[in-house]
GROMACS .gro file of C-alpha atoms in nm:
model
  320
    1SER     CA    1   0.424  -2.317  -1.062
    2LEU     CA    2   0.493  -2.029  -1.299
    3PHE     CA    3   0.804  -1.940  -1.101
    4ARG     CA    4   1.165  -2.046  -1.136
    5LEU     CA    5   1.486  -1.911  -0.989
    6LYS     CA    6   1.723  -1.838  -1.279
    7ASP     CA    7   2.079  -1.716  -1.316
    8LEU     CA    8   2.098  -1.437  -1.572
    9GLU     CA    9   2.384  -1.222  -1.700
   10VAL     CA   10   2.370  -0.865  -1.567
   11ALA     CA   11   2.305  -0.631  -1.859
   12GLU     CA   12   2.567  -0.392  -1.995
   13LEU     CA   13   2.576  -0.056  -1.811
   14GLY     CA   14   2.458   0.218  -2.049
   15ASP     CA   15   2.537   0.590  -2.010
   16SER     CA   16   2.210   0.664  -1.827
   17ASP     CA   17   2.192   0.332  -1.642
   18VAL     CA   18   2.242   0.237  -1.280
   19HIS     CA   19   2.372  -0.101  -1.160
   20VAL     CA   20   2.183  -0.191  -0.843
   21LYS     CA   21   2.236  -0.465  -0.585
   22MET     CA   22   1.886  -0.546  -0.454
   23LEU     CA   23   1.860  -0.579  -0.075
   24ALA     CA   24   1.495  -0.665  -0.001
   25ALA     CA   25   1.163  -0.686  -0.187
   26PRO     CA   26   0.812  -0.764  -0.058
   27ILE     CA   27   0.542  -0.985  -0.207
   28ASN     CA   28   0.228  -0.770  -0.251
   29PRO     CA   29  -0.121  -0.880  -0.366
   30ALA     CA   30  -0.076  -0.684  -0.692
   31ASP     CA   31   0.244  -0.883  -0.766
   32ILE     CA   32   0.042  -1.205  -0.737
   33ASN     CA   33  -0.238  -1.061  -0.957
   34MET     CA   34   0.020  -0.969  -1.223
   35ILE     CA   35   0.152  -1.326  -1.222
   36GLN     CA   36  -0.204  -1.464  -1.244
   37GLY     CA   37  -0.273  -1.231  -1.537
   38THR     CA   38  -0.565  -1.058  -1.362
   39TYR     CA   39  -0.398  -0.716  -1.324
   40ALA     CA   40  -0.426  -0.414  -1.552
   41ILE     CA   41  -0.054  -0.432  -1.629
   42LEU     CA   42   0.092  -0.745  -1.781
   43SER     CA   43   0.470  -0.767  -1.825
   44PRO     CA   44   0.592  -0.925  -2.149
   45LEU     CA   45   0.721  -1.274  -2.062
   46PRO     CA   46   0.967  -1.396  -1.949
   47ALA     CA   47   0.952  -1.140  -1.670
   48VAL     CA   48   1.100  -1.082  -1.326
   49GLY     CA   49   0.834  -1.049  -1.055
   50GLY     CA   50   0.809  -0.778  -0.790
   51ASN     CA   51   0.711  -0.410  -0.808
   52GLU     CA   52   0.856  -0.284  -0.481
   53GLY     CA   53   1.185  -0.311  -0.297
   54VAL     CA   54   1.511  -0.137  -0.206
   55GLY     CA   55   1.860  -0.169  -0.348
   56GLU     CA   56   2.206  -0.019  -0.320
   57VAL     CA   57   2.375   0.151  -0.614
   58LEU     CA   58   2.695  -0.030  -0.717
   59GLU     CA   59   2.787   0.166  -1.028
   60VAL     CA   60   2.641   0.443  -1.247
   61GLY     CA   61   2.668   0.526  -1.618
   62ARG     CA   62   2.870   0.833  -1.716
   63CYS     CA   63   2.564   1.056  -1.773
   64VAL     CA   64   2.409   0.979  -1.434
   65ALA     CA   65   2.439   1.279  -1.202
   66ALA     CA   66   2.174   1.232  -0.932
   67LEU     CA   67   2.296   0.892  -0.802
   68LYS     CA   68   2.633   0.757  -0.689
   69PRO     CA   69   2.762   0.421  -0.562
   70GLY     CA   70   2.642   0.353  -0.206
   71ASP     CA   71   2.309   0.538  -0.253
   72ARG     CA   72   1.988   0.355  -0.161
   73VAL     CA   73   1.717   0.344  -0.429
   74ILE     CA   74   1.355   0.227  -0.467
   75PRO     CA   75   1.144   0.187  -0.786
   76ALA     CA   76   0.996   0.506  -0.930
   77GLY     CA   77   0.712   0.316  -1.097
   78THR     CA   78   0.551  -0.024  -1.152
   79GLY     CA   79   0.701  -0.328  -1.323
   80LEU     CA   80   1.068  -0.291  -1.230
   81GLY     CA   81   1.100  -0.662  -1.141
   82THR     CA   82   1.249  -0.636  -0.792
   83TRP     CA   83   1.270  -1.008  -0.710
   84ARG     CA   84   1.634  -1.038  -0.817
   85THR     CA   85   1.978  -1.000  -0.660
   86GLN     CA   86   2.108  -0.742  -0.910
   87GLY     CA   87   1.985  -0.540  -1.202
   88VAL     CA   88   2.074  -0.262  -1.441
   89PHE     CA   89   1.799   0.000  -1.466
   90PRO     CA   90   1.757   0.337  -1.639
   91GLU     CA   91   1.820   0.619  -1.390
   92ASP     CA   92   1.467   0.759  -1.433
   93MET     CA   93   1.317   0.433  -1.305
   94LEU     CA   94   1.473   0.484  -0.961
   95LEU     CA   95   1.418   0.718  -0.666
   96LYS     CA   96   1.684   0.789  -0.408
   97VAL     CA   97   1.592   0.734  -0.042
   98PRO     CA   98   1.792   0.829   0.270
   99SER     CA   99   2.064   0.570   0.338
  100ASP     CA  100   1.985   0.563   0.709
  101MET     CA  101   1.624   0.454   0.649
  102PRO     CA  102   1.564   0.101   0.788
  103VAL     CA  103   1.581  -0.153   0.503
  104LEU     CA  104   1.228  -0.290   0.561
  105CYS     CA  105   1.080   0.063   0.563
  106ALA     CA  106   1.250   0.145   0.233
  107ALA     CA  107   1.156  -0.193   0.079
  108THR     CA  108   0.786  -0.133   0.153
  109LEU     CA  109   0.773   0.242   0.079
  110SER     CA  110   0.690   0.286  -0.290
  111VAL     CA  111   0.346   0.120  -0.307
  112ASN     CA  112   0.143   0.100   0.015
  113PRO     CA  113   0.245   0.413   0.212
  114CYS     CA  114   0.222   0.619  -0.110
  115THR     CA  115  -0.127   0.480  -0.176
  116ALA     CA  116  -0.233   0.556   0.182
  117TYR     CA  117  -0.088   0.909   0.168
  118ARG     CA  118  -0.258   0.997  -0.160
  119MET     CA  119  -0.598   0.862  -0.056
  120LEU     CA  120  -0.585   1.058   0.271
  121THR     CA  121  -0.492   1.382   0.094
  122ASP     CA  122  -0.643   1.381  -0.258
  123PHE     CA  123  -1.016   1.320  -0.210
  124GLU     CA  124  -1.137   1.504   0.099
  125THR     CA  125  -0.981   1.797   0.282
  126LEU     CA  126  -0.959   1.637   0.624
  127ALA     CA  127  -0.909   1.856   0.930
  128LEU     CA  128  -0.786   1.778   1.279
  129GLY     CA  129  -1.035   1.549   1.453
  130ASP     CA  130  -1.209   1.433   1.132
  131SER     CA  131  -1.245   1.059   1.087
  132VAL     CA  132  -1.183   0.795   0.821
  133ILE     CA  133  -1.327   0.443   0.796
  134GLN     CA  134  -1.143   0.163   0.612
  135ASN     CA  135  -1.177  -0.210   0.556
  136ALA     CA  136  -0.892  -0.465   0.535
  137ALA     CA  137  -0.732  -0.242   0.797
  138ASN     CA  138  -0.454  -0.493   0.864
  139SER     CA  139  -0.330  -0.486   0.502
  140GLY     CA  140  -0.010  -0.301   0.412
  141VAL     CA  141  -0.210   0.004   0.298
  142GLY     CA  142  -0.438  -0.024   0.604
  143GLN     CA  143  -0.145  -0.017   0.847
  144ALA     CA  144   0.000   0.286   0.667
  145VAL     CA  145  -0.340   0.465   0.673
  146ILE     CA  146  -0.364   0.416   1.051
  147GLN     CA  147  -0.019   0.563   1.113
  148ILE     CA  148  -0.035   0.852   0.864
  149ALA     CA  149  -0.385   0.950   0.984
  150LYS     CA  150  -0.263   0.943   1.345
  151ALA     CA  151   0.027   1.173   1.252
  152PHE     CA  152  -0.222   1.409   1.081
  153GLY     CA  153  -0.453   1.408   1.387
  154ILE     CA  154  -0.727   1.217   1.201
  155LYS     CA  155  -0.931   0.943   1.375
  156THR     CA  156  -0.959   0.599   1.217
  157VAL     CA  157  -1.234   0.336   1.233
  158ASN     CA  158  -1.073   0.013   1.115
  159VAL     CA  159  -1.271  -0.283   0.986
  160VAL     CA  160  -1.115  -0.632   0.983
  161ARG     CA  161  -1.251  -0.981   0.921
  162ASP     CA  162  -1.331  -1.186   1.228
  163ARG     CA  163  -1.055  -1.443   1.288
  164PRO     CA  164  -0.920  -1.685   1.551
  165ASP     CA  165  -0.653  -1.442   1.682
  166LEU     CA  166  -0.872  -1.130   1.670
  167PRO     CA  167  -0.771  -0.985   2.013
  168LYS     CA  168  -0.404  -1.003   1.910
  169LEU     CA  169  -0.472  -0.822   1.582
  170VAL     CA  170  -0.683  -0.555   1.756
  171GLU     CA  171  -0.400  -0.497   2.001
  172ARG     CA  172  -0.146  -0.464   1.719
  173LEU     CA  173  -0.356  -0.211   1.525
  174MET     CA  174  -0.431  -0.010   1.840
  175ALA     CA  175  -0.055   0.002   1.907
  176LEU     CA  176  -0.010   0.152   1.558
  177GLY     CA  177  -0.254   0.431   1.653
  178ALA     CA  178  -0.595   0.295   1.548
  179ASP     CA  179  -0.883   0.465   1.735
  180HIS     CA  180  -1.136   0.183   1.679
  181VAL     CA  181  -1.096  -0.169   1.543
  182ILE     CA  182  -1.417  -0.355   1.460
  183THR     CA  183  -1.521  -0.666   1.267
  184GLU     CA  184  -1.734  -0.658   0.952
  185GLU     CA  185  -2.023  -0.808   1.155
  186MET     CA  186  -2.013  -0.513   1.395
  187LEU     CA  187  -2.063  -0.267   1.109
  188ARG     CA  188  -2.436  -0.342   1.110
  189LYS     CA  189  -2.480  -0.352   1.488
  190PRO     CA  190  -2.635  -0.071   1.697
  191GLU     CA  191  -2.303  -0.042   1.892
  192MET     CA  192  -2.172   0.162   1.600
  193LYS     CA  193  -2.375   0.453   1.741
  194GLU     CA  194  -2.148   0.444   2.050
  195ILE     CA  195  -1.838   0.494   1.836
  196PHE     CA  196  -1.986   0.800   1.669
  197LYS     CA  197  -2.066   0.962   2.002
  198SER     CA  198  -1.695   1.020   2.062
  199ILE     CA  199  -1.584   1.090   1.703
  200PRO     CA  200  -1.761   1.240   1.401
  201LYS     CA  201  -1.897   1.017   1.125
  202PRO     CA  202  -1.629   0.968   0.859
  203ARG     CA  203  -1.607   1.195   0.555
  204LEU     CA  204  -1.383   0.941   0.383
  205ALA     CA  205  -1.414   0.563   0.342
  206LEU     CA  206  -1.134   0.353   0.194
  207ASN     CA  207  -1.235   0.024   0.035
  208CYS     CA  208  -1.020  -0.261  -0.090
  209VAL     CA  209  -1.270  -0.542  -0.033
  210GLY     CA  210  -1.599  -0.490  -0.220
  211GLY     CA  211  -1.921  -0.682  -0.163
  212LYS     CA  212  -2.122  -0.661   0.157
  213SER     CA  213  -1.844  -0.512   0.370
  214THR     CA  214  -1.837  -0.207   0.146
  215THR     CA  215  -2.214  -0.151   0.144
  216GLU     CA  216  -2.216  -0.167   0.525
  217MET     CA  217  -1.923   0.075   0.551
  218LEU     CA  218  -2.102   0.321   0.325
  219ARG     CA  219  -2.394   0.346   0.571
  220HIS     CA  220  -2.170   0.528   0.817
  221LEU     CA  221  -2.035   0.785   0.573
  222GLN     CA  222  -2.132   1.150   0.625
  223PRO     CA  223  -2.358   1.314   0.363
  224LYS     CA  224  -2.147   1.421   0.064
  225GLY     CA  225  -1.870   1.191   0.190
  226THR     CA  226  -1.641   1.004  -0.048
  227MET     CA  227  -1.567   0.636  -0.074
  228VAL     CA  228  -1.243   0.551  -0.254
  229THR     CA  229  -1.203   0.196  -0.388
  230TYR     CA  230  -0.845   0.081  -0.442
  231GLY     CA  231  -0.886  -0.298  -0.440
  232GLY     CA  232  -1.141  -0.578  -0.456
  233MET     CA  233  -1.026  -0.861  -0.235
  234ALA     CA  234  -1.375  -1.016  -0.205
  235LYS     CA  235  -1.390  -1.027  -0.587
  236GLN     CA  236  -1.746  -0.890  -0.561
  237PRO     CA  237  -1.885  -0.564  -0.700
  238VAL     CA  238  -1.946  -0.253  -0.493
  239MET     CA  239  -2.318  -0.233  -0.420
  240VAL     CA  240  -2.463   0.105  -0.327
  241PRO     CA  241  -2.819   0.165  -0.208
  242VAL     CA  242  -2.993   0.423  -0.429
  243SER     CA  243  -3.086   0.619  -0.115
  244ALA     CA  244  -2.716   0.677  -0.039
  245PHE     CA  245  -2.686   0.857  -0.371
  246ILE     CA  246  -3.012   1.051  -0.359
  247PHE     CA  247  -3.049   1.146   0.005
  248ARG     CA  248  -2.685   1.156   0.111
  249ASP     CA  249  -2.514   1.243  -0.218
  250VAL     CA  250  -2.217   1.017  -0.144
  251ARG     CA  251  -1.933   1.014  -0.396
  252LEU     CA  252  -1.768   0.698  -0.525
  253ARG     CA  253  -1.415   0.728  -0.658
  254GLY     CA  254  -1.134   0.494  -0.752
  255PHE     CA  255  -0.761   0.509  -0.692
  256TRP     CA  256  -0.466   0.329  -0.851
  257MET     CA  257  -0.113   0.436  -0.754
  258THR     CA  258   0.027   0.335  -1.094
  259GLN     CA  259  -0.216   0.571  -1.267
  260TRP     CA  260  -0.129   0.855  -1.026
  261ARG     CA  261   0.240   0.812  -1.109
  262LYS     CA  262   0.163   0.816  -1.481
  263GLU     CA  263  -0.044   1.135  -1.451
  264HIS     CA  264   0.224   1.305  -1.241
  265ALA     CA  265   0.525   1.193  -1.446
  266GLN     CA  266   0.606   1.556  -1.539
  267ASP     CA  267   0.522   1.686  -1.193
  268GLN     CA  268   0.839   1.611  -0.993
  269GLU     CA  269   0.722   1.853  -0.723
  270SER     CA  270   0.423   1.651  -0.603
  271LEU     CA  271   0.621   1.325  -0.603
  272ALA     CA  272   0.910   1.485  -0.412
  273SER     CA  273   0.682   1.644  -0.151
  274MET     CA  274   0.506   1.310  -0.089
  275MET     CA  275   0.834   1.119  -0.055
  276ASP     CA  276   0.968   1.390   0.178
  277ALA     CA  277   0.658   1.375   0.396
  278LEU     CA  278   0.677   0.994   0.419
  279CYS     CA  279   1.053   0.994   0.489
  280GLN     CA  280   0.997   1.248   0.768
  281LEU     CA  281   0.723   1.033   0.924
  282ILE     CA  282   0.957   0.733   0.913
  283ARG     CA  283   1.242   0.934   1.065
  284ARG     CA  284   1.017   1.054   1.349
  285GLY     CA  285   0.906   0.698   1.421
  286GLN     CA  286   0.548   0.777   1.314
  287LEU     CA  287   0.549   0.534   1.020
  288ALA     CA  288   0.694   0.184   1.058
  289ALA     CA  289   0.722  -0.098   0.807
  290PRO     CA  290   0.423  -0.335   0.814
  291ALA     CA  291   0.457  -0.656   1.014
  292CYS     CA  292   0.710  -0.854   0.807
  293THR     CA  293   0.845  -1.206   0.774
  294GLU     CA  294   1.191  -1.208   0.616
  295VAL     CA  295   1.256  -1.495   0.375
  296PRO     CA  296   1.579  -1.577   0.185
  297LEU     CA  297   1.530  -1.566  -0.194
  298GLN     CA  298   1.587  -1.941  -0.236
  299ASP     CA  299   1.277  -2.005  -0.019
  300TYR     CA  300   1.062  -1.796  -0.256
  301LYS     CA  301   0.809  -2.081  -0.306
  302ALA     CA  302   0.725  -2.091   0.066
  303ALA     CA  303   0.703  -1.710   0.072
  304LEU     CA  304   0.462  -1.701  -0.225
  305GLU     CA  305   0.243  -1.967  -0.062
  306ALA     CA  306   0.243  -1.786   0.273
  307SER     CA  307   0.147  -1.456   0.106
  308MET     CA  308  -0.166  -1.616  -0.043
  309LYS     CA  309  -0.295  -1.772   0.280
  310PRO     CA  310  -0.612  -1.618   0.427
  311PHE     CA  311  -0.579  -1.391   0.734
  312THR     CA  312  -0.210  -1.325   0.678
  313SER     CA  313  -0.105  -1.048   0.912
  314SER     CA  314   0.257  -1.046   0.805
  315LYS     CA  315   0.408  -0.936   0.474
  316GLN     CA  316   0.657  -1.175   0.315
  317ILE     CA  317   0.982  -0.992   0.234
  318LEU     CA  318   1.241  -1.158   0.010
  319LEU     CA  319   1.597  -1.094   0.132
  320LEU     CA  320   1.820  -1.066  -0.172
   0.00000   0.00000   0.00000
């Protein structure tokens, strides 16, 4: 195990620093990839794990104007190291969130809902009644896509892997606002035609699997549609039939939230408007936290193991 629980001194509070008491932090696939060394960002070691979470401000340096003790904050970027009870961070590495936001919503806000929001808005101009198809629909991003699309009046076709408790999962995703939930096997069945009698073929496909699932999903994309890849859980390449390019002119794009943040570092406006939109959806009850299992920090080993099991439908959240 690469992981140990350690007691560290809290750093000195500099003029532009903020002393934060962490409240909760999830374990995401990217956190695991960073630990395994297979991610595009590698923290210099020794490092604190965790890229997402929520904390409460305890104290601020004398040059800090935008935050005060009692405020709730989430990471502004990647690599903060949220799996800790307390930390001192530069002010510009934190974003303020409303204090009345439920803790689990805030703890899971900065990565998955942001990714879902950007992919739904940045690649295709979707109108009321348009549709989107996505795989790994029960992932954190997938659950956020379902809810945000529903709020925007966009239909979703949600692909999941077949599993022992499939009816329960289908029911849960339908309750979130999914229009259709299907298995990967169904993607290549004639019944798909039935689905597209009631809704238009999707203009946007969201892929975080790769391999066969992706090729099958692509078949249902409208001409000139876009497929956005944001993960590769099958660890297999994306295979595209030549005909899809020539006769249907489909577009293949990629998305990485970390890169988006980097490119928009000077553009406070677009970040603020996204966070506002997401906070409003949460306030209206249109965007909930993903299904969560809350685990005390000392049980971190069990939480890490649980997060790597196949067919997990619940996100492990460390309570700090």
